[in-house]
PDB file of C-alpha atoms in Angstrom:
ATOM      1  CA  UNK A1271      92.540 104.877 122.356  1.00 85.00           C
ATOM      2  CA  UNK A1272      94.097 105.327 118.889  1.00 93.00           C
ATOM      3  CA  UNK A1273      97.639 104.130 118.550  1.00 96.00           C
ATOM      4  CA  UNK A1274      99.879 104.949 115.698  1.00 97.00           C
ATOM      5  CA  UNK A1275     102.763 102.419 114.806  1.00 97.00           C
ATOM      6  CA  UNK A1276     106.083 103.732 113.056  1.00 96.00           C
ATOM      7  CA  UNK A1277     108.882 101.817 111.227  1.00 93.00           C
ATOM      8  CA  UNK A1278     111.450 104.544 110.829  1.00 93.00           C
ATOM      9  CA  UNK A1279     113.987 103.979 107.829  1.00 88.00           C
ATOM     10  CA  UNK A1280     116.697 106.021 106.378  1.00 88.00           C
ATOM     11  CA  UNK A1281     114.461 107.034 103.448  1.00 91.00           C
ATOM     12  CA  UNK A1282     110.947 106.132 104.253  1.00 92.00           C
ATOM     13  CA  UNK A1283     108.682 105.912 107.530  1.00 95.00           C
ATOM     14  CA  UNK A1284     106.129 103.284 107.589  1.00 93.00           C
ATOM     15  CA  UNK A1285     102.934 104.379 109.352  1.00 96.00           C
ATOM     16  CA  UNK A1286     100.096 102.226 110.814  1.00 96.00           C
ATOM     17  CA  UNK A1287      97.111 102.760 112.730  1.00 97.00           C
ATOM     18  CA  UNK A1288      95.032 100.688 115.388  1.00 96.00           C
ATOM     19  CA  UNK A1289      91.513  99.950 114.749  1.00 93.00           C
ATOM     20  CA  UNK A1290      89.569  97.893 117.128  1.00 91.00           C
ATOM     21  CA  UNK A1291      92.622  96.372 118.550  1.00 89.00           C
ATOM     22  CA  UNK A1292      94.422  95.465 115.312  1.00 92.00           C
ATOM     23  CA  UNK A1293      97.164  97.420 113.428  1.00 93.00           C
ATOM     24  CA  UNK A1294      96.612  98.475 109.896  1.00 94.00           C
ATOM     25  CA  UNK A1295      99.130  99.830 107.351  1.00 93.00           C
ATOM     26  CA  UNK A1296      98.212 103.429 106.639  1.00 95.00           C
ATOM     27  CA  UNK A1297     100.974 105.395 104.760  1.00 94.00           C
ATOM     28  CA  UNK A1298     104.652 105.357 103.787  1.00 92.00           C
ATOM     29  CA  UNK A1299     106.181 109.010 104.273  1.00 95.00           C
ATOM     30  CA  UNK A1300     109.493 109.964 102.470  1.00 93.00           C
ATOM     31  CA  UNK A1301     112.197 111.069 105.090  1.00 91.00           C
ATOM     32  CA  UNK A1302     112.802 114.376 103.514  1.00 91.00           C
ATOM     33  CA  UNK A1303     112.318 117.833 104.990  1.00 89.00           C
ATOM     34  CA  UNK A1304     109.030 118.454 106.365  1.00 91.00           C
ATOM     35  CA  UNK A1305     108.278 114.705 107.416  1.00 93.00           C
ATOM     36  CA  UNK A1306     106.947 115.857 110.711  1.00 93.00           C
ATOM     37  CA  UNK A1307     104.377 117.808 109.095  1.00 95.00           C
ATOM     38  CA  UNK A1308     102.974 114.749 107.503  1.00 95.00           C
ATOM     39  CA  UNK A1309     102.863 112.703 110.830  1.00 95.00           C
ATOM     40  CA  UNK A1310     101.427 115.927 112.519  1.00 94.00           C
ATOM     41  CA  UNK A1311      98.544 115.799 110.057  1.00 96.00           C
ATOM     42  CA  UNK A1312      98.022 112.088 110.475  1.00 96.00           C
ATOM     43  CA  UNK A1313      97.808 112.378 114.469  1.00 94.00           C
ATOM     44  CA  UNK A1314      95.201 115.300 114.044  1.00 94.00           C
ATOM     45  CA  UNK A1315      93.074 113.781 111.211  1.00 96.00           C
ATOM     46  CA  UNK A1316      92.861 110.272 113.074  1.00 95.00           C
ATOM     47  CA  UNK A1317      93.059 111.613 116.635  1.00 93.00           C
ATOM     48  CA  UNK A1318      96.189 109.444 117.565  1.00 95.00           C
ATOM     49  CA  UNK A1319      96.631 109.694 121.200  1.00 93.00           C
ATOM     50  CA  UNK A1320      99.635 107.410 121.306  1.00 94.00           C
ATOM     51  CA  UNK A1321     102.862 106.263 119.357  1.00 96.00           C
ATOM     52  CA  UNK A1322     104.750 102.989 119.167  1.00 96.00           C
ATOM     53  CA  UNK A1323     108.119 102.922 117.250  1.00 96.00           C
ATOM     54  CA  UNK A1324     109.985  99.810 116.050  1.00 93.00           C
ATOM     55  CA  UNK A1325     113.473  99.883 117.293  1.00 92.00           C
ATOM     56  CA  UNK A1326     115.849  97.137 115.896  1.00 87.00           C
ATOM     57  CA  UNK A1327     118.245  95.385 117.874  1.00 81.00           C
ATOM     58  CA  UNK A1328     121.102  93.065 117.000  1.00 73.00           C
ATOM     59  CA  UNK A1329     120.393  89.199 117.061  1.00 75.00           C
ATOM     60  CA  UNK A1330     121.891  89.297 120.616  1.00 76.00           C
ATOM     61  CA  UNK A1331     119.858  92.233 121.685  1.00 75.00           C
ATOM     62  CA  UNK A1332     122.430  94.829 121.512  1.00 78.00           C
ATOM     63  CA  UNK A1333     122.255  98.237 120.191  1.00 87.00           C
ATOM     64  CA  UNK A1334     123.507  99.057 116.807  1.00 85.00           C
ATOM     65  CA  UNK A1335     123.568 102.137 114.477  1.00 89.00           C
ATOM     66  CA  UNK A1336     120.081 101.464 113.380  1.00 86.00           C
ATOM     67  CA  UNK A1337     118.702 101.215 116.858  1.00 90.00           C
ATOM     68  CA  UNK A1338     120.377 104.719 117.565  1.00 93.00           C
ATOM     69  CA  UNK A1339     118.721 106.045 114.263  1.00 93.00           C
ATOM     70  CA  UNK A1340     115.243 104.908 115.719  1.00 94.00           C
ATOM     71  CA  UNK A1341     115.852 106.466 119.027  1.00 94.00           C
ATOM     72  CA  UNK A1342     116.824 109.933 117.367  1.00 95.00           C
ATOM     73  CA  UNK A1343     113.465 109.581 115.376  1.00 95.00           C
ATOM     74  CA  UNK A1344     111.500 109.016 118.855  1.00 95.00           C
ATOM     75  CA  UNK A1345     113.185 112.243 119.950  1.00 95.00           C
ATOM     76  CA  UNK A1346     112.007 114.021 116.848  1.00 93.00           C
ATOM     77  CA  UNK A1347     108.587 112.687 117.116  1.00 93.00           C
ATOM     78  CA  UNK A1348     107.950 113.126 120.978  1.00 93.00           C
ATOM     79  CA  UNK A1349     106.720 116.648 120.552  1.00 92.00           C
ATOM     80  CA  UNK A1350     103.746 115.472 118.488  1.00 88.00           C
ATOM     81  CA  UNK A1351     102.548 113.220 121.585  1.00 86.00           C
ATOM     82  CA  UNK A1352     101.447 114.165 124.993  1.00 82.00           C
ATOM     83  CA  UNK A1353     102.579 110.709 126.094  1.00 84.00           C
ATOM     84  CA  UNK A1354     105.754 108.751 126.127  1.00 86.00           C
ATOM     85  CA  UNK A1355     106.608 107.146 122.882  1.00 95.00           C
ATOM     86  CA  UNK A1356     106.845 103.235 123.381  1.00 95.00           C
ATOM     87  CA  UNK A1357     109.759 101.161 121.875  1.00 94.00           C
ATOM     88  CA  UNK A1358     109.001  97.834 120.325  1.00 90.00           C
ATOM     89  CA  UNK A1359     111.728  95.359 119.372  1.00 84.00           C
ATOM     90  CA  UNK A1360     111.152  95.178 115.708  1.00 77.00           C
ATOM     91  CA  UNK A1361     113.762  92.439 114.746  1.00 65.00           C
ATOM     92  CA  UNK A1362     112.906  90.523 111.787  1.00 58.00           C
ATOM     93  CA  UNK A1363     109.500  92.792 111.204  1.00 54.00           C
ATOM     94  CA  UNK A1364     110.713  94.045 107.751  1.00 58.00           C
ATOM     95  CA  UNK A1365     112.031  90.652 106.707  1.00 61.00           C
ATOM     96  CA  UNK A1366     109.168  88.828 107.799  1.00 56.00           C
ATOM     97  CA  UNK A1367     107.240  91.276 105.676  1.00 56.00           C
ATOM     98  CA  UNK A1368     109.198  90.718 102.687  1.00 57.00           C
ATOM     99  CA  UNK A1369     109.216  86.902 103.049  1.00 64.00           C
ATOM    100  CA  UNK A1370     105.219  87.046 103.335  1.00 56.00           C
ATOM    101  CA  UNK A1371     104.946  89.043 100.251  1.00 53.00           C
ATOM    102  CA  UNK A1372     107.288  86.820  98.236  1.00 55.00           C
ATOM    103  CA  UNK A1373     105.470  83.857  99.491  1.00 59.00           C
ATOM    104  CA  UNK A1374     102.190  85.554  98.227  1.00 57.00           C
ATOM    105  CA  UNK A1375     103.804  86.191  94.734  1.00 59.00           C
ATOM    106  CA  UNK A1376     104.442  89.769  95.026  1.00 55.00           C
ATOM    107  CA  UNK A1377     107.647  90.745  92.942  1.00 55.00           C
ATOM    108  CA  UNK A1378     110.554  92.215  94.835  1.00 57.00           C
ATOM    109  CA  UNK A1379     109.873  95.284  92.600  1.00 61.00           C
ATOM    110  CA  UNK A1380     106.140  95.614  93.497  1.00 57.00           C
ATOM    111  CA  UNK A1381     107.347  95.274  97.336  1.00 52.00           C
ATOM    112  CA  UNK A1382     108.902  98.477  97.225  1.00 63.00           C
ATOM    113  CA  UNK A1383     107.072 101.073  99.117  1.00 62.00           C
ATOM    114  CA  UNK A1384     104.771  98.398 100.727  1.00 71.00           C
ATOM    115  CA  UNK A1385     107.128  96.848 103.277  1.00 73.00           C
ATOM    116  CA  UNK A1386     107.525  99.973 105.289  1.00 83.00           C
ATOM    117  CA  UNK A1387     103.642 100.212 106.292  1.00 86.00           C
ATOM    118  CA  UNK A1388     103.231  96.740 106.587  1.00 86.00           C
ATOM    119  CA  UNK A1389     106.281  96.441 108.858  1.00 88.00           C
ATOM    120  CA  UNK A1390     104.580  99.320 110.894  1.00 92.00           C
ATOM    121  CA  UNK A1391     101.626  97.313 111.292  1.00 92.00           C
ATOM    122  CA  UNK A1392     103.550  94.391 112.452  1.00 88.00           C
ATOM    123  CA  UNK A1393     105.250  96.482 114.944  1.00 92.00           C
ATOM    124  CA  UNK A1394     101.960  97.838 115.977  1.00 95.00           C
ATOM    125  CA  UNK A1395     100.354  94.620 116.373  1.00 91.00           C
ATOM    126  CA  UNK A1396     103.236  93.133 118.406  1.00 89.00           C
ATOM    127  CA  UNK A1397     102.277  95.986 120.930  1.00 93.00           C
ATOM    128  CA  UNK A1398      98.670  95.411 120.914  1.00 94.00           C
ATOM    129  CA  UNK A1399      98.922  91.746 121.418  1.00 88.00           C
ATOM    130  CA  UNK A1400     101.357  92.434 124.374  1.00 82.00           C
ATOM    131  CA  UNK A1401      98.530  94.517 125.941  1.00 78.00           C
ATOM    132  CA  UNK A1402      96.031  91.590 125.622  1.00 74.00           C
ATOM    133  CA  UNK A1403      98.497  88.930 126.979  1.00 69.00           C
ATOM    134  CA  UNK A1404      99.481  91.203 129.913  1.00 60.00           C
TER     135      UNK A1404
END
């Protein structure tokens, strides 16, 4: 089953796809009018059957404004999928990607636009790993 992972932000949405049990970055979509059409095209082109969305919680596991924003994104995304969308705790996914890119020598300027799809791949991979461990 093809699964898409999403890292929703205020300005951009990171998108990743599962391939042979691994999450791979696919795209970064600007959060402007019509973003749903871009995702609809990805769902159709890649035969995506299921979605996972990163939902950030506070360090204590409580909801934040970012949590509520991610859940609103899920509500807007749900009509594109016939199955419920799975929430994945995404604490530290973007920060972890930024740290890894920095350690790899990628400048902060060059990281822009790459963090979102890599974070989506990390979120998707966490979900896929959880399936294997279950």
